[in-house]
Short mmCIF file of C-alpha atoms in Angstrom, two decimals:
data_model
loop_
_atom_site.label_atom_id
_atom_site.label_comp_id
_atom_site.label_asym_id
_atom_site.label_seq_id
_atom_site.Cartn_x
_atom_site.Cartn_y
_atom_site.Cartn_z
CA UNK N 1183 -2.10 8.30 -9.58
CA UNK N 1184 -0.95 11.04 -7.46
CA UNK N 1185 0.50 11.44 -3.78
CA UNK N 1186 -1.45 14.63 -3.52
CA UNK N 1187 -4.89 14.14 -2.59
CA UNK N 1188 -6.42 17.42 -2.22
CA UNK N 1189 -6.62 18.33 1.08
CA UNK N 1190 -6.24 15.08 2.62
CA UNK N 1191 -2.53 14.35 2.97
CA UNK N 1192 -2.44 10.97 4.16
CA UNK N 1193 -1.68 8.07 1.29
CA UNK N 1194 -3.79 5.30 2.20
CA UNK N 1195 -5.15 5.39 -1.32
CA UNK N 1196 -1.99 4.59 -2.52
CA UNK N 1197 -0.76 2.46 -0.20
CA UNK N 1198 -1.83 -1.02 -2.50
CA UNK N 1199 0.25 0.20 -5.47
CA UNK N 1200 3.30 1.17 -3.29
CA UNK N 1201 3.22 -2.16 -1.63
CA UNK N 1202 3.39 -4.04 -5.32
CA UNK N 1203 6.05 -1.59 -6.51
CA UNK N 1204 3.54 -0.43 -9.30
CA UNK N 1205 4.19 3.32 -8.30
CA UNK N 1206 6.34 5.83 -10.55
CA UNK N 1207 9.17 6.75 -8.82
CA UNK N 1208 7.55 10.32 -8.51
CA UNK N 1209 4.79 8.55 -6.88
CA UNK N 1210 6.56 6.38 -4.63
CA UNK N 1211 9.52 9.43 -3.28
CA UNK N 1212 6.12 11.40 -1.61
CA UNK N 1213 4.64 8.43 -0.34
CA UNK N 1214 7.73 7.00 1.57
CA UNK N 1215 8.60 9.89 3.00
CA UNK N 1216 4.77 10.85 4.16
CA UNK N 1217 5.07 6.99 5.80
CA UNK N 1218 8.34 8.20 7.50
CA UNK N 1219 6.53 10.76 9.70
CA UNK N 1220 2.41 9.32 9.69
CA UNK N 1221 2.38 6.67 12.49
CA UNK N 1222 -1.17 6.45 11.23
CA UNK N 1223 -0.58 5.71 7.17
CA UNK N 1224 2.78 3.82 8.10
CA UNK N 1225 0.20 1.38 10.62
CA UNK N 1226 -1.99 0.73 7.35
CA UNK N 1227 0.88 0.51 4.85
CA UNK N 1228 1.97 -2.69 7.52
CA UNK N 1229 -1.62 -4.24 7.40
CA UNK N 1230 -1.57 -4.13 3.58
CA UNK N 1231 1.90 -5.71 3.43
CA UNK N 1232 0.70 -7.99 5.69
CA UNK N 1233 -2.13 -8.76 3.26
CA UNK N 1234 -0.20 -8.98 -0.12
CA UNK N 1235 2.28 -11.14 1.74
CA UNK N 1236 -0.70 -13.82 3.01
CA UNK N 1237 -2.42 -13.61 -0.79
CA UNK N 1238 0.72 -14.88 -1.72
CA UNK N 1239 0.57 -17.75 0.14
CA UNK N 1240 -2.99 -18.82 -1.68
CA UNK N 1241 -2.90 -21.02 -5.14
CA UNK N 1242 -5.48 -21.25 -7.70
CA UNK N 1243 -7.29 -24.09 -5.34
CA UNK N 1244 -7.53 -22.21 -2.18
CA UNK N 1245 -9.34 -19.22 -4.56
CA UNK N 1246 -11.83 -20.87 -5.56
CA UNK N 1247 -13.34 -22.61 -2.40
#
């Protein structure tokens, strides 16, 4: 993965790995700064926190209903 995108410069495709810490730390550098000055990407990375946080909360039983 990359924090460049061509010429989109937001990092919303990016934003699931940074939340579970599974970006390189040359990865994760551009994308925390880029969510330091993107009201719009830094909105998202919340939501997907949000998400990761309440998938958490779900065991094995609550999956498969």
């Amino acid at each position: 993965m990359t924090a460049e995108r061509g010429a989109d410069p937001h990092v919303r495709e990016l934003l699931g790995a940074y939340v579970l810490d599974a970006l390189s730390a040359a990865e994760s550098g551009p994308v925390a700064r880029h969510l330091q000055s993107c009201d719009a990407c830094a909105a998202a990375y919340v939501e997907v926190a949000d998400a990761v946080c309440l998938l958490a909360l779900l065991d094995e039983e609550d999956l498969l209903e």
